[in-house]
Coordinates of C-alpha atoms and ligand atoms in Angstrom, one line a residue:
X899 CA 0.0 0.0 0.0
X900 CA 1.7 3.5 -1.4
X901 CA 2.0 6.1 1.6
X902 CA 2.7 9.1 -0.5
X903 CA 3.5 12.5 1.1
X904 CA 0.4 14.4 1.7
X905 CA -0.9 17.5 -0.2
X906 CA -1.2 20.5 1.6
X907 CA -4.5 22.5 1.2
X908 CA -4.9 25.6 2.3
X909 CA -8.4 26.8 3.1
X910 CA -8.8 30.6 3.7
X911 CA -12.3 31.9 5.6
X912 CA -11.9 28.6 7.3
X913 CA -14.5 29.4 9.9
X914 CA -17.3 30.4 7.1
X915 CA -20.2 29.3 5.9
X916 CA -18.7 27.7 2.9
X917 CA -15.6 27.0 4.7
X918 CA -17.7 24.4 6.5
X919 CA -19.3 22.9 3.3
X920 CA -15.9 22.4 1.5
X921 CA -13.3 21.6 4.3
X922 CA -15.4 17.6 5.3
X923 CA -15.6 17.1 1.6
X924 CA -11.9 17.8 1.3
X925 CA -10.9 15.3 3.7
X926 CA -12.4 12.7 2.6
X927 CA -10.9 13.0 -0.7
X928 CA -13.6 14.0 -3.0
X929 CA -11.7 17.1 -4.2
X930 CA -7.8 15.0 -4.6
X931 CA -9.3 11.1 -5.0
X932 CA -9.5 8.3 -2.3
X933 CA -5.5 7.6 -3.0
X934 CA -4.4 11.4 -1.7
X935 CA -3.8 12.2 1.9
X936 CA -4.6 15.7 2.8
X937 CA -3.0 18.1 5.4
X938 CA -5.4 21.0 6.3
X939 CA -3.7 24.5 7.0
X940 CA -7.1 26.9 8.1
X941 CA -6.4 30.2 8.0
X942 CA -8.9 33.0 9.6
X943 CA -8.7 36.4 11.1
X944 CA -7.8 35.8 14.7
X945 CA -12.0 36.1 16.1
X946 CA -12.9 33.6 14.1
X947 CA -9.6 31.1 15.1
X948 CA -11.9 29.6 18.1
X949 CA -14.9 28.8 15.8
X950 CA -12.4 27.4 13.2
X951 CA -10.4 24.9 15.9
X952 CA -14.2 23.8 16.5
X953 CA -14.2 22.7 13.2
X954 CA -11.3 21.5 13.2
X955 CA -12.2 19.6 16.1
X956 CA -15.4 18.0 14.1
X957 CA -12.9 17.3 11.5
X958 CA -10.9 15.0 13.8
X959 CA -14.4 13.9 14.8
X960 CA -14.8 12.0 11.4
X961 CA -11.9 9.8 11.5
X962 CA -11.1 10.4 7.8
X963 CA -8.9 7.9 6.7
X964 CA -7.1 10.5 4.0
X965 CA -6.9 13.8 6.8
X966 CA -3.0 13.7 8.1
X967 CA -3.3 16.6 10.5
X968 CA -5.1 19.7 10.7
X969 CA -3.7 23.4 11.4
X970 CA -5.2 26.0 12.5
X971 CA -3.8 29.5 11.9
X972 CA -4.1 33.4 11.7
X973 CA -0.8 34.0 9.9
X974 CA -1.0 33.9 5.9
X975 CA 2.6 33.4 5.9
X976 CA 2.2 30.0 7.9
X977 CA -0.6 29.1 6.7
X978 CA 1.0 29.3 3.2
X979 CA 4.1 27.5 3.7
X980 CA 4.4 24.1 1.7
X981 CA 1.4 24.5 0.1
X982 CA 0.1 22.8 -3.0
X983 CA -3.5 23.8 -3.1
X984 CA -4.7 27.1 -2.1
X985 CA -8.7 28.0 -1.0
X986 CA -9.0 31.3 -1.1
X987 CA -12.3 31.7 0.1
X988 CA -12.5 33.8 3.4
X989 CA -13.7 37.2 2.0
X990 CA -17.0 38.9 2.9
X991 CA -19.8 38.1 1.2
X992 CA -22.4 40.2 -0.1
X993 CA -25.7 40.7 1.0
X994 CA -29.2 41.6 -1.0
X995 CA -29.0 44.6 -3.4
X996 CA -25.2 44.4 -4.0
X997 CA -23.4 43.5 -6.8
X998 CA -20.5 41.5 -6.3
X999 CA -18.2 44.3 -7.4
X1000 CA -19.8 46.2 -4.5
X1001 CA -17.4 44.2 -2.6
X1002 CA -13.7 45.1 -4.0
X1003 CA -13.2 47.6 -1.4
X1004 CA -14.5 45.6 1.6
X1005 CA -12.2 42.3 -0.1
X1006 CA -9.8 43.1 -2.5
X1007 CA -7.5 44.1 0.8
X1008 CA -7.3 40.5 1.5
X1009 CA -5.6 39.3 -1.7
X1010 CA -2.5 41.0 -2.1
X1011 CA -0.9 39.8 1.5
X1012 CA -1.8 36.7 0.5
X1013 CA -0.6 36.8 -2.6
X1014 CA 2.6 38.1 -0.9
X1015 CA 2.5 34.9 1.3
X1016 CA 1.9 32.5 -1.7
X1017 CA 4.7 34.0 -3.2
X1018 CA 7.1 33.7 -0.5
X1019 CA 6.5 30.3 0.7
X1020 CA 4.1 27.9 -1.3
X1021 CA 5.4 24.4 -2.4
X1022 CA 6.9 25.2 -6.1
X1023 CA 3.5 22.9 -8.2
X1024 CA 1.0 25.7 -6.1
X1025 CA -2.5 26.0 -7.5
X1026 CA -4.4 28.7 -6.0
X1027 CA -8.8 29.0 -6.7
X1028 CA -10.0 32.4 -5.7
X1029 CA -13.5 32.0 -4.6
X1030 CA -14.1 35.2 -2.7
X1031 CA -16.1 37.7 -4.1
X1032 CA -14.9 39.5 -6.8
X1033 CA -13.9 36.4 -7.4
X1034 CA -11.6 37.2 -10.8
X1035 CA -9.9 40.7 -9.8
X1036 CA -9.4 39.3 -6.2
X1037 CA -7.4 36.3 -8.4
X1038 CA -6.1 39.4 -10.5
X1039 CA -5.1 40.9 -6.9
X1040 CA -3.2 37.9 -5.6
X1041 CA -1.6 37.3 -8.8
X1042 CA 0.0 40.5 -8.9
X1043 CA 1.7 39.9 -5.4
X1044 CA 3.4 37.1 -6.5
X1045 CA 5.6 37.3 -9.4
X1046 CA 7.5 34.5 -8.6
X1047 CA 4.7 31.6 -9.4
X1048 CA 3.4 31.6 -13.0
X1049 CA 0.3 33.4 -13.5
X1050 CA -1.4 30.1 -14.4
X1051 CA -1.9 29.1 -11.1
X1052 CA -4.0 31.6 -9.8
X1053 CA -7.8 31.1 -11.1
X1054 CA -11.1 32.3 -10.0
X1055 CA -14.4 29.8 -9.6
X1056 CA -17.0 30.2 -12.6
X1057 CA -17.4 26.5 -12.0
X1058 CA -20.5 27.1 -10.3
X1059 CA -21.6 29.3 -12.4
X1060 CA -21.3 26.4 -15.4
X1061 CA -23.0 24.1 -12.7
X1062 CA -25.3 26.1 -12.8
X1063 CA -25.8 26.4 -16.4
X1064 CA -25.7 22.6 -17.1
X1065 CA -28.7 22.3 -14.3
X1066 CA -30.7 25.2 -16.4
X1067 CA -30.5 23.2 -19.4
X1068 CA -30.7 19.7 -18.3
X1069 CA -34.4 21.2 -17.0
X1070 CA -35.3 22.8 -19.8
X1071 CA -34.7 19.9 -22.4
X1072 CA -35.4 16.9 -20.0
X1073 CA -32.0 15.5 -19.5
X1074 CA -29.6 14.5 -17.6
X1075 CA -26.5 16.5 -16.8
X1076 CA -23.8 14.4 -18.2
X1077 CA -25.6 14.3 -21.5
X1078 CA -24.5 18.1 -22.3
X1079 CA -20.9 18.4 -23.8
X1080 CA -19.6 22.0 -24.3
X1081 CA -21.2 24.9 -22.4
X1082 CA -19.3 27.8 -21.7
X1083 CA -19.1 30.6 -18.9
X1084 CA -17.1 33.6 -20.5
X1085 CA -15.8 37.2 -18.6
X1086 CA -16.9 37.5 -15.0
X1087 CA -18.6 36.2 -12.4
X1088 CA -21.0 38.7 -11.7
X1089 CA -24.4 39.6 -13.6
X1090 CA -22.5 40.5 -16.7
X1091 CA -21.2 36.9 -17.4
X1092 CA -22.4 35.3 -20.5
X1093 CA -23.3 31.7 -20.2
X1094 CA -22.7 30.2 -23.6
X1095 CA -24.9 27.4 -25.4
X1096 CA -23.5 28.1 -29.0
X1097 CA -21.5 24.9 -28.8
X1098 CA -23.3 23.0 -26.5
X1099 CA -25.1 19.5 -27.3
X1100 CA -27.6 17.6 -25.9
X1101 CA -26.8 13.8 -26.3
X1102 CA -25.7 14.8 -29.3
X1103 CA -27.6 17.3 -30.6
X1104 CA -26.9 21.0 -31.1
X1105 CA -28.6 23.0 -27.8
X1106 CA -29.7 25.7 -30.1
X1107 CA -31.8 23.0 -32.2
X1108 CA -33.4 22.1 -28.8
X1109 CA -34.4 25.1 -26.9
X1110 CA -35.6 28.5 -28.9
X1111 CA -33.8 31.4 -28.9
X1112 CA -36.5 33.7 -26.8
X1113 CA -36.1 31.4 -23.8
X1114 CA -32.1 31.5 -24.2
X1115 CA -32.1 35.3 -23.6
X1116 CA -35.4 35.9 -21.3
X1117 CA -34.5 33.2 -18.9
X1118 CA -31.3 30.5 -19.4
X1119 CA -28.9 33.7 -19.4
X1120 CA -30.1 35.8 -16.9
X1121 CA -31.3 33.1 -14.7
X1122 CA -27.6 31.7 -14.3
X1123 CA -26.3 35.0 -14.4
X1124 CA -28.3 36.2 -11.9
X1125 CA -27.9 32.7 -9.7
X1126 CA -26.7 34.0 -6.9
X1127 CA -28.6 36.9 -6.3
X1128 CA -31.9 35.0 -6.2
X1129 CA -30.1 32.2 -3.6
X1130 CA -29.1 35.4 -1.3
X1131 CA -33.1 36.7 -1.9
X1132 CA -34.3 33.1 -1.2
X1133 CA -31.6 31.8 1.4
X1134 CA -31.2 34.9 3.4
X1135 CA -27.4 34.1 2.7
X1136 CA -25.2 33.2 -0.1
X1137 CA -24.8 30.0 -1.6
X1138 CA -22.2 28.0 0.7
X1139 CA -23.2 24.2 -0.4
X1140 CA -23.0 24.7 -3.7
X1141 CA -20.0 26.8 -4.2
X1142 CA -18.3 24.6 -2.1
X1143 CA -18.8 21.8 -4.4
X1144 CA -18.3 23.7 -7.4
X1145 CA -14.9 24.9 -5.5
X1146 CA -14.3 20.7 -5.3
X1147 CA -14.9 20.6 -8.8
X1148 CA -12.9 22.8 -10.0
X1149 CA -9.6 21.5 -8.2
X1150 CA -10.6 17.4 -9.3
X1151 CA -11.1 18.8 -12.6
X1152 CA -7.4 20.7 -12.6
X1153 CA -5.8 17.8 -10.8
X1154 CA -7.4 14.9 -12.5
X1155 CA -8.1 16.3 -16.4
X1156 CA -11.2 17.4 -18.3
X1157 CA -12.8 14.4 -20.4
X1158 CA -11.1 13.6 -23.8
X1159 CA -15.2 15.0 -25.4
X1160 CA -15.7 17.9 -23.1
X1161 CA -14.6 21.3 -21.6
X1162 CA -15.3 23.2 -18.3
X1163 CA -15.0 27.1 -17.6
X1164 CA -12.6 28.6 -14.8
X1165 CA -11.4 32.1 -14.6
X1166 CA -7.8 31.7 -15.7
X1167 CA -5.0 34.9 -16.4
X1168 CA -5.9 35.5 -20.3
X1169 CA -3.2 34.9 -22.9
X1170 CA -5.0 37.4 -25.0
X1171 CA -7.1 34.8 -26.6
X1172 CA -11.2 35.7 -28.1
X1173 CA -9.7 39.1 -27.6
X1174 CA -9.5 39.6 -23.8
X1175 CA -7.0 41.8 -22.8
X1176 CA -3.8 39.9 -21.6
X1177 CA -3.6 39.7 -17.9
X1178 CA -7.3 39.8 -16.9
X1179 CA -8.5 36.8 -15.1
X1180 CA -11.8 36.0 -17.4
X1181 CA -13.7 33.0 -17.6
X1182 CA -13.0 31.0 -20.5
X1183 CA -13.7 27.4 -21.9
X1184 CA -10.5 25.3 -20.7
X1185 CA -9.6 21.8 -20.7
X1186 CA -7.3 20.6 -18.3
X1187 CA -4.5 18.2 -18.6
X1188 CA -1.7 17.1 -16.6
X1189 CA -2.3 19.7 -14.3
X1190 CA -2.3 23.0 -16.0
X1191 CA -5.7 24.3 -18.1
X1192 CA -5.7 26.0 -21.5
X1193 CA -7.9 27.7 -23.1
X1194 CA -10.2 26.3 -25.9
X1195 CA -9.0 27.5 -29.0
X1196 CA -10.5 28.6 -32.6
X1197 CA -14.2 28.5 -31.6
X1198 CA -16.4 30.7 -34.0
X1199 CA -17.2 33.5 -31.2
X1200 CA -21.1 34.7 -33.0
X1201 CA -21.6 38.9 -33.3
X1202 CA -24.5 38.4 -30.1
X1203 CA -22.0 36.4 -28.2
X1204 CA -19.1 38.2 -29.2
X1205 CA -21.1 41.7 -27.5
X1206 CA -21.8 40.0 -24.6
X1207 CA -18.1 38.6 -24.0
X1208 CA -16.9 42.6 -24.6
X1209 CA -19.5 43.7 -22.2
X1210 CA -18.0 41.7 -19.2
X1211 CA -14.6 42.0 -20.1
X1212 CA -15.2 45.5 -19.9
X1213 CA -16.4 45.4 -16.4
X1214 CA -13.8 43.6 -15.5
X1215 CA -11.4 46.0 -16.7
X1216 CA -13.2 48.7 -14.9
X1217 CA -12.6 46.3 -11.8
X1218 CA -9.0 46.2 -13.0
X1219 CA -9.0 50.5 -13.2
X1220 CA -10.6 50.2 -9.4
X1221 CA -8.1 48.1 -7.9
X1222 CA -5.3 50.6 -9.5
X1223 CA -7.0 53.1 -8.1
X1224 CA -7.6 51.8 -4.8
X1225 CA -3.4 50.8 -4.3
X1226 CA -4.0 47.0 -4.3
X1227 CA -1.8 46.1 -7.3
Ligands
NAD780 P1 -18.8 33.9 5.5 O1 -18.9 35.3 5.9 O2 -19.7 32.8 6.0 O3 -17.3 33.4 5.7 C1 -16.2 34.2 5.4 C2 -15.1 33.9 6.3 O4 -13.9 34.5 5.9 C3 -15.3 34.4 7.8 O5 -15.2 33.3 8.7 C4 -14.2 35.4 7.9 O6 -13.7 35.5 9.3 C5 -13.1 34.9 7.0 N1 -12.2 35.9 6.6 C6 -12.3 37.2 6.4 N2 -11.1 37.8 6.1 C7 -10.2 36.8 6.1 C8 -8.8 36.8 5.9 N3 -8.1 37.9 5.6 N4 -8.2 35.6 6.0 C9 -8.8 34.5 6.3 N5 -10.2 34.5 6.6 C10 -10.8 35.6 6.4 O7 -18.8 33.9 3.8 P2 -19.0 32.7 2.8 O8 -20.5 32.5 2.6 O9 -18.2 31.5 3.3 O10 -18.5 33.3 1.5 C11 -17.1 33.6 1.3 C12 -16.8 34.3 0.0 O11 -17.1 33.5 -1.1 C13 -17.7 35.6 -0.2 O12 -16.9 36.7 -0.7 C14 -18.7 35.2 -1.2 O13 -19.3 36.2 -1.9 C15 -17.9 34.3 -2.0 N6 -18.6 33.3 -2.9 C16 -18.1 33.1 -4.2 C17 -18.7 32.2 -5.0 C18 -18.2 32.0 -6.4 O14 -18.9 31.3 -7.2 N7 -17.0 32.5 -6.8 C19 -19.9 31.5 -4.6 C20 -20.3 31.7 -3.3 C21 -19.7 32.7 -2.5
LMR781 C1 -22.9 33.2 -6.0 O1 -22.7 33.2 -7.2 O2 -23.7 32.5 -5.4 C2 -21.9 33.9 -5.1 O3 -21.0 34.6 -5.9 C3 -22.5 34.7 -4.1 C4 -23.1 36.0 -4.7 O4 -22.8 37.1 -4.1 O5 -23.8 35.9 -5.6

């Protein structure tokens, strides 16, 4: 029986809401695989250390098989060191009648000391998911502090977003998840994000030959788009059960590969590809192989879809313009 070295994750916001939907899942190896021991680093500002050792405690509780030791820290610079996988989650979230961007003043603070941190002491194969909101200019943030690991290792979660997608139009043409190949989140995640069906199939079958183009616009685009606003109306809180497993999805994707007939989005650094502006962390549609993504290349980009990709890169360049503004990078 192998007893290989186990990864580090590092889980940020530790003692939050999705903090405690992502950290049992972790340890039992849903994100890594059953063959991966995991050593957990929690890092949260020092009022919330207590409520995150309780966690840490519950942790222990389980008796996971895969969890080598737990710590739990207030230091980015500890909680840092070694790792492999970073969760950057702990951020504020936002609360009925904000837009996420509402939030770069209240967050983006966060990122670059953590950036710093990544920078000065994560294990050299780092992969770092920004999940607090703004998720892709916080990434953009944390990036920036830390020239010394390549940029293609900082992302920002749209996974949930394309979860969220996939469920719309599963619904809508009565199947199953797994029988759509090819959806697409493009630009931000915030209400300006363009979920994609251009390329999608159903079992085969072009999307746009199974659901009409009125529904497409009036309610498959802005009800993903505007997901997370109705869960905060409805919940009384933001999504935390579902972000957390899109967040496990999106690292099992990165570590384990995209299928040979299918594609995912993430918020990766843009190479300057379908036009978005080197540097920005965008959603694209990426594959992922032996660990790294890469952007899908070549797809015919329609005059509809190519207004709605310009009109949230532009916010996010606006975001980029704020953060400038504000110091952060
Ligand atoms: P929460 O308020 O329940 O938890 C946030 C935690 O972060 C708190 O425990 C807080 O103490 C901690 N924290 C704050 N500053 C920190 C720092 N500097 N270092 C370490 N920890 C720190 O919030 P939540 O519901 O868990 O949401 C967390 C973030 O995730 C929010 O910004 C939310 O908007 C975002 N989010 C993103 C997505 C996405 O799809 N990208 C989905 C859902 C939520
Ligand atoms: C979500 O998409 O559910 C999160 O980003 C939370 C939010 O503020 O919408």
């Amino acid at each position: 029986m192998p007893d290989p070295t186990p990864v580090v994750v590092t889980v940020t916001g530790a003692a939050g809401q999705i903090g405690y939907a992502l950290l049992f899942r972790i340890a039992s190896g849903a994100m890594l695989g059953p063959d991966t021991p995991v050593r957990l680093r929690l890092l949260e500002v020092p009022q919330a250390v207590q409520a995150a050792e309780g966690t840490a405690m519950e942790l222990d509780d389980c008796a996971f098989p895969l969890l080598a030791g737990i710590d739990v820290l207030d230091d980015a610079r500890a909680a840092f060191d070694g790792t492999n996988v970073a969760l950057l989650v702990g951020a504020r979230p936002r609360t009925a009648g904000m837009e996420r961007g509402d939030l770069l003043s209240a967050n983006g603070g966060i990122f670059k000391p953590q950036g710093e941190a990544i920078n000065a002491g994560a294990a050299d194969d780092i992969k770092v998911l920004v999940v607090g909101n703004p998720a892709n200019t916080n990434a953009y943030i944390a990036a920036a502090h830390a020239p010394d690991v390549p940029k293609d290792r900082f992302t920002a979660m749209t996974r949930l977003d394309h979860n969220r997608a996939l469920a719309q139009l599963a619904a809508r043409t009565g199947s199953h998840v797994d029988d759509i190949r090819h959806l697409t989140i493009w630009g931000n995640h915030s209400a300006t994000q363009y979920p994609d069906l251009t390329h999608a199939t159903v079992r085969g079958t072009a999307a746009t030959e199974l659901v009409d183009p009125e529904w497409v616009e009036r309610t498959f685009i802005p009800t993903v788009a505007k997901r997370g606003a109705a869960i905060i109306e409805a919940r009384g809180a933001s999504s935390a059960a579902s972000a957390a497993n899109a967040a496990i999805d999106h690292v099992h994707t990165w570590v384990t590969g995209t299928r040979a007939d299918d594609w995912t989005s993430a918020g990766v650094v843009s190479d300057g590809s379908y036009g978005v502006p080197e540097g920005l962390v965008s959603s694209f549609p990426v594959t992922s192989t032996g660990g790294a993504w890469a952007i899908v290349p070549g797809l015919e980009v329609d005059e509809a879809s190519r207004a709605r990709i310009d009109a949230s890169v532009a916010e996010l360049v606006e975001e980029r313009e704020a953060v400038r503004a504000l110091g952060l990078v």
